[in-house]
Short mmCIF file of C-alpha atoms in Angstrom, two decimals:
data_model
loop_
_atom_site.label_atom_id
_atom_site.label_comp_id
_atom_site.label_asym_id
_atom_site.label_seq_id
_atom_site.Cartn_x
_atom_site.Cartn_y
_atom_site.Cartn_z
CA MET N 1 -72.77 -31.31 -7.22
CA SER N 2 -74.25 -32.79 -10.42
CA MET N 3 -71.46 -34.77 -12.19
CA LYS N 4 -73.21 -35.69 -15.00
CA PRO N 5 -72.96 -31.87 -16.66
CA LEU N 6 -69.94 -31.75 -15.39
CA ILE N 7 -68.65 -34.69 -17.54
CA ILE N 8 -70.68 -33.34 -20.32
CA GLY N 9 -69.04 -29.90 -20.34
CA ASN N 10 -65.56 -31.70 -19.64
CA ILE N 11 -66.21 -33.48 -23.20
CA ILE N 12 -66.77 -30.54 -24.59
CA SER N 13 -63.88 -28.31 -23.59
CA LEU N 14 -61.40 -31.21 -24.06
CA ILE N 15 -62.80 -31.34 -27.58
CA ALA N 16 -62.45 -27.72 -27.82
CA ALA N 17 -59.60 -27.81 -26.23
CA PHE N 18 -57.69 -30.12 -29.09
CA PHE N 19 -59.39 -27.12 -31.80
CA ILE N 20 -57.40 -24.44 -29.67
CA LEU N 21 -53.82 -26.92 -29.51
CA SER N 22 -54.57 -27.10 -33.78
CA ILE N 23 -55.39 -23.23 -34.36
CA LEU N 24 -51.69 -22.41 -32.41
CA PHE N 25 -50.09 -25.47 -33.92
CA LEU N 26 -50.82 -23.61 -36.99
CA LEU N 27 -50.81 -20.22 -35.70
CA GLY N 28 -46.97 -21.21 -34.06
CA ILE N 29 -46.07 -23.14 -37.87
CA CYS N 30 -47.77 -20.75 -40.74
CA GLY N 31 -47.14 -17.19 -38.49
CA LEU N 32 -50.06 -14.74 -37.43
CA ASP N 33 -51.00 -14.41 -40.71
CA PHE N 34 -52.17 -17.34 -41.20
CA ALA N 35 -54.90 -16.53 -38.67
CA PHE N 36 -56.94 -14.85 -42.09
CA ASN N 37 -56.97 -18.24 -43.72
CA ASN N 38 -60.25 -19.98 -44.00
CA ILE N 39 -59.26 -23.40 -42.43
CA THR N 40 -58.01 -21.08 -38.80
CA LYS N 41 -61.51 -19.30 -39.18
CA ILE N 42 -63.06 -22.20 -39.69
CA LEU N 43 -61.72 -23.88 -36.94
CA MET N 44 -61.87 -20.45 -34.58
CA TRP N 45 -65.79 -20.34 -35.17
CA ILE N 46 -65.43 -23.84 -33.95
CA VAL N 47 -64.48 -23.24 -30.52
CA TRP N 48 -66.64 -20.62 -30.25
CA ILE N 49 -69.63 -22.41 -31.45
CA LEU N 50 -68.32 -25.13 -28.74
CA ALA N 51 -68.68 -22.63 -25.87
CA PHE N 52 -72.25 -22.71 -25.75
CA PRO N 53 -73.18 -26.54 -25.03
CA ALA N 54 -69.95 -26.71 -22.79
CA TYR N 55 -70.96 -23.20 -20.57
CA LEU N 56 -74.38 -24.40 -20.00
CA GLU N 57 -73.64 -28.16 -19.41
CA TYR N 58 -71.40 -26.39 -16.82
CA ARG N 59 -74.39 -24.03 -15.63
CA LYS N 60 -76.05 -27.33 -14.69
CA SER N 61 -73.29 -28.60 -12.70
CA SER N 62 -73.76 -26.04 -9.72
CA LEU N 63 -70.48 -25.88 -9.39
CA LYS N 64 -68.49 -23.72 -6.42
CA ALA N 65 -68.05 -20.07 -6.50
CA SER N 66 -70.37 -20.89 -9.76
CA TYR N 67 -70.59 -16.79 -9.52
CA LEU N 68 -68.14 -17.22 -12.41
CA ILE N 69 -69.04 -20.01 -13.69
CA ASN N 70 -72.64 -18.10 -14.55
CA TYR N 71 -71.55 -14.45 -15.99
CA LEU N 72 -67.97 -14.24 -17.10
CA PRO N 73 -68.08 -16.69 -19.56
CA PRO N 74 -71.02 -14.89 -21.64
CA ILE N 75 -68.71 -11.98 -21.91
CA ALA N 76 -66.35 -13.83 -23.25
CA ILE N 77 -68.06 -15.36 -26.00
CA LEU N 78 -69.46 -11.70 -26.77
CA ILE N 79 -65.71 -10.47 -26.91
CA THR N 80 -64.61 -13.61 -29.40
CA PHE N 81 -67.27 -13.07 -31.10
CA ILE N 82 -66.50 -8.99 -31.58
CA GLY N 83 -63.37 -10.21 -32.19
CA LEU N 84 -64.30 -13.11 -34.94
CA VAL N 85 -65.87 -10.87 -36.86
CA LEU N 86 -63.80 -8.57 -36.80
CA LEU N 87 -61.24 -11.27 -38.34
CA MET N 88 -63.37 -11.78 -40.71
CA GLU N 89 -62.88 -8.33 -42.04
CA GLY N 90 -59.55 -9.33 -42.43
CA LYS N 91 -58.78 -6.63 -39.88
CA PHE N 92 -55.73 -8.04 -36.60
CA LEU N 93 -57.92 -6.24 -34.01
CA GLY N 94 -59.92 -8.95 -34.07
CA LEU N 95 -57.16 -11.74 -33.18
CA GLU N 96 -56.03 -9.12 -30.27
CA ILE N 97 -59.68 -8.78 -28.83
CA ILE N 98 -60.36 -12.92 -29.00
CA VAL N 99 -57.43 -12.90 -26.70
CA LEU N 100 -58.93 -10.23 -24.66
CA GLY N 101 -61.63 -12.41 -24.27
CA TYR N 102 -59.78 -15.76 -23.33
CA ILE N 103 -58.79 -13.83 -20.71
CA LEU N 104 -61.59 -14.98 -18.58
CA GLU N 105 -61.27 -18.17 -19.02
CA PRO N 106 -59.03 -18.95 -15.98
CA ILE N 107 -60.90 -16.42 -13.95
CA SER N 108 -64.21 -18.28 -14.59
CA GLY N 109 -61.81 -21.94 -14.68
CA ILE N 110 -61.84 -20.53 -11.28
CA SER N 111 -64.98 -22.65 -9.87
CA ILE N 112 -64.67 -26.25 -12.12
CA TYR N 113 -61.01 -26.41 -10.83
CA LEU N 114 -62.51 -25.78 -6.90
CA SER N 115 -64.99 -28.37 -7.99
CA ILE N 116 -62.65 -30.49 -9.42
CA LYS N 117 -60.56 -30.35 -6.95
CA ASN N 118 -62.63 -32.06 -4.03
CA ILE N 119 -62.83 -34.97 -6.27
CA GLN N 120 -59.13 -35.06 -8.05
CA LYS N 121 -56.59 -33.03 -6.96
CA PHE N 122 -53.98 -33.12 -9.55
CA SER N 123 -56.44 -32.96 -12.63
CA ALA N 124 -57.85 -30.16 -11.38
CA TYR N 125 -54.22 -28.78 -10.70
CA LEU N 126 -53.09 -29.91 -14.11
CA PHE N 127 -56.41 -28.54 -15.54
CA PHE N 128 -56.10 -24.63 -13.84
CA TYR N 129 -52.69 -23.84 -14.15
CA GLY N 130 -52.49 -25.25 -17.57
CA ALA N 131 -55.39 -22.49 -18.55
CA VAL N 132 -53.21 -19.83 -16.36
CA ILE N 133 -50.76 -20.51 -19.13
CA TYR N 134 -51.97 -21.21 -21.72
CA THR N 135 -54.16 -17.54 -21.72
CA ILE N 136 -50.62 -15.89 -20.32
CA GLY N 137 -49.39 -17.32 -23.72
CA LEU N 138 -50.96 -15.95 -25.93
CA PRO N 139 -49.39 -12.48 -26.28
CA PHE N 140 -46.09 -14.08 -27.00
CA TYR N 141 -47.42 -15.14 -30.37
CA LEU N 142 -47.11 -11.44 -31.35
CA ILE N 143 -42.90 -12.24 -30.69
CA ASN N 144 -43.09 -15.81 -31.84
CA ILE N 145 -43.28 -18.23 -29.09
CA PRO N 146 -45.70 -20.21 -29.75
CA GLU N 147 -44.56 -22.70 -27.52
CA ILE N 148 -45.64 -21.02 -23.89
CA ALA N 149 -50.06 -21.50 -24.63
CA ILE N 150 -49.09 -24.77 -26.52
CA ILE N 151 -47.59 -26.19 -23.93
CA GLY N 152 -51.01 -24.48 -21.62
CA ASP N 153 -53.05 -26.27 -23.79
CA LEU N 154 -51.59 -29.35 -23.44
CA ILE N 155 -51.19 -29.32 -19.63
CA LYS N 156 -54.93 -28.13 -19.52
CA ILE N 157 -55.48 -31.04 -22.37
CA ILE N 158 -54.14 -34.12 -19.83
CA GLY N 159 -56.01 -32.09 -16.62
CA LEU N 160 -59.33 -32.98 -18.40
CA LEU N 161 -57.90 -36.88 -19.82
CA TYR N 162 -56.69 -37.57 -16.56
CA PHE N 163 -59.80 -36.84 -14.80
CA MET N 164 -63.09 -37.99 -17.73
CA ARG N 165 -59.70 -41.57 -16.87
CA PHE N 166 -60.74 -40.75 -12.71
CA MET N 167 -64.07 -40.36 -13.61
CA ILE N 168 -64.63 -43.48 -15.81
CA THR N 169 -62.67 -46.02 -13.11
CA ASN N 170 -64.46 -44.66 -10.76
CA SER N 171 -68.50 -44.82 -11.52
CA SER N 172 -67.64 -48.38 -12.94
CA GLN N 173 -66.59 -49.73 -9.49
#
């Protein structure tokens, strides 16, 4: 497994996770209608754009179960693109389609999880289960319970940060 692309992919994912967290907070505080605000739309497009370099770096990493990372993210990127276009047209269906695209995140993340697990188990568990909790939490926004997705994204961020700290600490020794 190639470490440099994995680290770069994780850095990009970490940046995206912070943008996602800001979107989750905005929607949690202001309500789902705020998804149609230009600030939220811009943040969502930034996250979508970040998916490309993250995907390319993860593909270069030679991850375990690579078929998951090779095939699912392009499908998710396409689905979320359709959702973003509909969102730009003011259609609520766009949000629902974006959520549908994000269902593929923890599934494709299995290959990252399996690869990181051999290096640092704790961060792998945080990353994967954070992604699962985040994804499960997204539909709860419909009934005004944003905390589940926010907690999931925070757990994923902590997992990525912990893994990055571990890699930096061990590469300097």
